[in-house]
XYZ file of C-alpha atoms in Angstrom:
360
model
C 66.656 171.530 107.366
C 63.278 170.209 106.219
C 61.995 168.095 109.135
C 59.003 166.705 107.209
C 61.170 165.436 104.390
C 63.635 164.008 106.898
C 60.948 161.940 108.653
C 59.651 160.708 105.295
C 63.108 159.689 104.103
C 63.946 157.931 107.376
C 61.013 155.586 106.838
C 62.642 154.461 103.595
C 65.993 153.627 105.129
C 66.565 150.383 107.021
C 69.768 149.720 108.963
C 70.437 146.370 110.595
C 73.290 145.556 112.967
C 75.526 142.638 112.087
C 77.811 140.529 114.277
C 81.418 141.741 114.029
C 80.704 143.538 110.789
C 79.421 146.852 109.446
C 75.685 147.383 109.407
C 73.519 146.148 106.541
C 71.667 148.979 104.771
C 68.571 149.087 102.598
C 68.173 152.610 101.168
C 65.043 153.492 99.205
C 65.344 157.241 99.898
C 66.904 159.898 97.617
C 69.701 160.440 100.152
C 73.222 159.350 99.204
C 75.073 157.188 101.722
C 78.420 158.723 102.723
C 79.659 155.727 104.685
C 78.776 153.100 107.302
C 80.226 151.378 110.332
C 79.359 148.937 113.123
C 76.620 151.148 114.608
C 75.023 152.916 111.674
C 75.196 154.543 108.236
C 75.604 158.246 107.342
C 73.605 159.960 104.591
C 74.134 163.438 103.142
C 71.194 165.833 103.388
C 72.932 169.034 102.257
C 76.417 170.490 101.880
C 76.696 171.000 105.628
C 74.213 168.539 107.210
C 74.178 164.761 107.351
C 71.989 162.228 109.115
C 73.291 159.160 110.852
C 70.846 156.237 110.934
C 71.369 153.564 113.598
C 70.503 149.898 113.783
C 69.156 150.150 117.342
C 67.845 152.844 119.662
C 70.498 152.277 122.334
C 73.392 153.291 120.076
C 71.378 156.268 118.857
C 70.644 157.497 122.391
C 74.214 156.930 123.487
C 75.778 158.901 120.647
C 73.313 161.750 120.949
C 74.035 162.010 124.677
C 77.806 161.921 124.134
C 77.628 164.618 121.449
C 75.367 166.802 123.578
C 77.973 166.809 126.381
C 80.445 168.594 124.120
C 78.222 171.052 122.269
C 79.780 173.979 124.109
C 83.181 173.062 122.623
C 84.458 173.131 119.032
C 85.567 169.498 119.133
C 82.302 167.834 118.049
C 79.798 168.199 115.189
C 76.814 170.444 115.873
C 73.465 168.755 116.467
C 70.396 169.721 114.403
C 67.787 167.085 115.192
C 67.058 163.607 116.500
C 64.608 160.769 115.931
C 64.202 157.289 117.365
C 66.902 155.848 115.124
C 68.659 158.877 113.637
C 70.632 162.019 114.458
C 70.932 165.034 112.144
C 74.301 166.748 112.595
C 77.025 168.848 111.031
C 79.158 167.250 108.326
C 82.774 167.051 109.479
C 85.176 167.904 106.696
C 88.925 167.837 106.545
C 91.236 164.815 106.627
C 91.232 162.108 109.261
C 94.401 161.546 111.256
C 94.993 158.118 109.709
C 95.246 159.576 106.202
C 97.157 162.632 107.373
C 99.933 160.650 109.070
C 100.502 158.541 105.988
C 102.228 161.527 104.381
C 102.855 163.994 107.199
C 104.876 163.812 110.433
C 103.409 163.820 113.920
C 104.611 167.202 115.120
C 104.833 168.457 118.664
C 102.000 170.906 117.888
C 99.711 168.121 116.690
C 100.559 166.021 119.756
C 99.602 168.977 121.951
C 96.215 169.140 120.200
C 95.675 165.421 120.823
C 96.469 165.899 124.511
C 93.973 168.786 124.607
C 91.411 166.489 122.997
C 91.853 163.921 125.792
C 91.602 166.691 128.394
C 88.306 167.819 126.855
C 87.009 164.229 126.868
C 87.746 163.998 130.580
C 86.380 167.452 131.384
C 82.964 166.907 129.744
C 82.463 163.563 131.479
C 83.515 160.860 129.014
C 84.310 157.594 130.750
C 86.705 156.504 128.020
C 89.201 159.257 127.255
C 90.343 157.563 124.071
C 89.671 157.503 120.336
C 90.910 155.807 117.185
C 92.926 158.036 114.839
C 90.472 157.464 111.969
C 87.731 159.172 114.034
C 89.823 162.321 114.571
C 89.699 164.896 111.752
C 92.262 167.623 111.185
C 90.580 170.820 109.946
C 92.062 173.367 107.481
C 92.635 175.800 110.357
C 94.624 173.192 112.287
C 91.874 172.377 114.837
C 90.529 168.888 115.516
C 87.021 167.466 115.142
C 85.859 164.112 116.483
C 83.104 161.744 115.255
C 81.605 158.426 116.457
C 81.665 159.128 120.174
C 78.942 156.689 121.300
C 81.446 154.336 122.915
C 82.950 157.026 125.127
C 80.076 156.835 127.634
C 78.395 154.045 129.642
C 81.332 151.702 129.354
C 81.628 148.577 131.513
C 85.401 148.334 131.005
C 87.536 151.432 130.565
C 91.290 151.557 129.993
C 92.949 154.084 132.325
C 95.105 155.408 129.490
C 94.422 156.173 125.772
C 95.192 152.648 124.615
C 93.211 152.741 121.371
C 94.751 156.041 120.259
C 98.308 154.889 120.994
C 97.794 151.547 119.288
C 96.210 153.104 116.204
C 99.132 155.510 115.776
C 101.522 152.643 115.022
C 104.804 151.921 116.765
C 106.779 154.798 115.247
C 104.200 157.539 115.806
C 103.325 156.057 119.194
C 106.922 156.519 120.317
C 106.965 160.065 118.947
C 103.698 160.948 120.637
C 104.833 159.535 123.985
C 108.073 161.512 123.741
C 106.001 164.665 123.267
C 103.780 163.730 126.233
C 106.892 163.115 128.368
C 108.134 166.588 127.502
C 104.836 168.487 127.923
C 103.120 166.434 130.664
C 105.722 164.291 132.488
C 103.362 163.152 135.260
C 100.814 161.951 132.696
C 103.584 160.179 130.780
C 104.722 158.296 133.888
C 101.177 157.158 134.647
C 100.558 155.978 131.092
C 103.894 154.173 131.106
C 102.915 152.439 134.345
C 99.659 151.146 132.855
C 101.421 150.063 129.659
C 103.883 148.011 131.725
C 101.092 146.501 133.816
C 99.285 145.501 130.638
C 102.427 143.873 129.246
C 102.970 141.919 132.453
C 99.325 140.840 132.515
C 99.589 139.622 128.931
C 102.744 137.633 129.716
C 101.089 135.985 132.710
C 97.998 135.167 130.672
C 100.079 133.576 127.927
C 101.899 131.418 130.460
C 98.675 130.291 132.122
C 97.009 129.492 128.811
C 100.026 127.566 127.522
C 100.193 125.281 130.527
C 98.368 121.979 130.651
C 95.144 121.816 132.572
C 96.003 122.249 136.241
C 92.504 121.298 137.356
C 93.074 117.643 136.478
C 96.317 117.552 138.454
C 94.725 119.212 141.462
C 91.699 116.928 141.315
C 93.930 113.910 141.740
C 95.733 115.409 144.749
C 93.098 117.346 146.640
C 91.903 114.459 148.808
C 94.741 115.173 151.231
C 93.027 118.468 152.088
C 89.746 116.810 153.103
C 89.067 116.422 156.836
C 85.380 115.625 157.326
C 85.691 112.025 156.099
C 87.686 111.097 159.234
C 85.158 111.243 162.077
C 87.698 111.310 164.896
C 89.916 113.913 163.290
C 86.873 115.960 162.303
C 85.618 116.069 165.908
C 88.988 117.293 167.148
C 89.307 119.946 164.448
C 85.753 121.163 164.951
C 86.327 121.471 168.687
C 89.488 123.441 168.029
C 87.606 125.734 165.660
C 84.916 126.438 168.246
C 87.613 127.097 170.850
C 89.383 129.515 168.495
C 86.210 131.448 167.633
C 85.218 131.688 171.293
C 88.671 132.961 172.206
C 88.726 135.592 169.445
C 85.260 136.900 170.253
C 85.992 137.026 173.975
C 89.218 138.957 173.379
C 87.433 141.497 171.157
C 84.658 141.971 173.687
C 86.974 142.430 176.651
C 89.330 144.749 174.767
C 86.324 146.894 173.859
C 85.605 147.128 177.585
C 89.145 148.312 178.272
C 90.565 145.130 179.765
C 94.281 144.299 179.654
C 95.261 141.761 176.986
C 97.448 139.619 179.268
C 94.684 139.489 181.848
C 92.193 138.435 179.204
C 94.420 135.605 177.949
C 94.964 134.356 181.512
C 91.221 134.337 182.183
C 90.563 132.448 178.965
C 93.126 129.781 179.865
C 91.619 129.444 183.345
C 88.166 129.111 181.863
C 89.136 126.283 179.523
C 91.142 124.554 182.235
C 88.062 124.497 184.450
C 85.943 123.101 181.631
C 88.404 120.284 181.029
C 88.752 119.657 184.750
C 85.023 119.256 185.068
C 84.849 117.006 182.045
C 87.771 114.677 182.869
C 88.067 114.809 186.646
C 91.865 114.896 186.524
C 93.709 118.207 186.692
C 97.222 116.894 185.981
C 97.184 113.753 183.901
C 94.258 114.547 181.632
C 94.957 114.299 177.936
C 94.944 117.476 175.868
C 92.020 118.025 173.582
C 94.427 119.153 170.914
C 98.044 120.194 170.635
C 98.936 123.341 172.470
C 96.215 123.081 175.177
C 97.301 125.066 178.229
C 97.591 123.980 181.818
C 96.774 126.522 184.502
C 100.493 127.152 184.948
C 100.714 128.435 181.409
C 102.821 125.466 180.172
C 101.707 123.479 177.170
C 101.405 119.734 177.062
C 101.448 117.483 174.047
C 98.658 115.171 173.013
C 98.762 111.618 174.141
C 95.609 111.105 172.178
C 93.004 113.483 170.892
C 89.699 113.749 172.699
C 86.566 112.982 170.801
C 83.332 111.313 171.628
C 83.981 107.702 172.471
C 87.584 108.099 173.727
C 88.120 106.082 176.894
C 90.661 105.920 179.722
C 90.739 103.429 182.519
C 90.543 106.045 185.218
C 87.813 108.177 183.597
C 84.091 107.666 183.359
C 82.415 106.380 180.240
C 80.089 108.484 178.158
C 80.121 111.935 176.618
C 82.655 114.388 177.940
C 80.672 117.530 178.535
C 80.760 119.809 181.535
C 78.345 118.712 184.188
C 77.748 115.147 182.920
C 78.676 112.374 185.332
C 78.426 108.607 185.451
C 77.668 107.476 189.022
C 79.402 104.136 188.505
C 82.752 105.869 188.260
C 82.262 108.710 190.685
C 84.479 108.030 193.749
C 84.673 109.656 197.081
C 87.717 109.740 199.371
C 87.173 107.020 201.943
C 83.348 107.296 201.758
C 80.543 105.207 200.389
C 77.929 106.461 197.931
C 75.577 109.166 199.048
C 72.942 107.726 201.344
C 70.397 109.760 199.417
C 70.433 106.990 196.847
C 68.077 104.962 198.993
C 65.618 107.812 198.713
C 65.769 107.690 194.936
C 68.138 110.622 194.554
C 70.819 109.620 192.047
C 72.680 112.880 192.352
C 75.968 113.178 194.210
C 78.141 115.886 195.545
C 80.876 117.394 193.462
C 84.336 116.122 194.319
C 86.220 119.181 193.089
C 87.409 117.237 190.077
C 89.613 114.770 192.089
C 89.531 111.059 191.258
C 91.536 108.196 192.722
C 93.066 105.649 190.480
C 92.306 102.084 191.341
């Protein structure tokens, strides 16, 4: 191969990629174009060597890398040289599988060779173990050769079975090939059949979803019932319940990690929240639950008579925010005693009354 002539001729060939079409070629070299595709055009240099010219460097690098992975096998054309936008390689002769099957049957021997081809793809590191039948050439000695392998590597989406090969064979030859696979590699057949069924189901679901009217409009008109933050009272109750739930879950995880017994943990949690509510309401029996399912110390549950949120009032409870430790002196009563005499000294504090209030 004359490298100097090759470089000179490559400067006179321009290949441009097109959208969903074969490349556009401007050839001012003496080389004859053998054919073209989506990625590039092939020109004959000699009886045994051709050069494939690409429209972009990425496709060129990808194909060269894919071909180099299989150079130790007899499945791929031999490489002779590479440039920024071209690869010099062996000309693959013979008849492609598409033309062959138009007049010849798909025999068990040929199916075995196709299975071996897929095994080789997998063994050398191809991500897509698949190929179209027009890119597989049957040689005079009965062996196979493969061209256009750029798309077998660096794929974002890869089918887990040889979908392109099976589809390109046509329904009749596909069934024959699968029957041969079932006979020679039953485990592989079952896996391929599984993926084929999953694909069929996925297609059916997609068709149903696409045929239905827009569900987003229907949901948009109904979704207000799911909103909670626009109701201030309900929001306060739900937020309190959420905090309670998170606290409980984290406490359980911590104590279990320390080796504590689960029943003991749950009892301690209930006691803790009972004490908090006792301190906040001052009534250990008739206090209202903060939300449904609140426990009493006895373990029984009481139902809400009204949810607690900031601003809720009862005749026998103090006014103001209901947080542990906050008190309103105007409603703090003692059993049979007047207010703390310390008030005259300017001390507004008072002794705790163990959470017991008297109704008036």
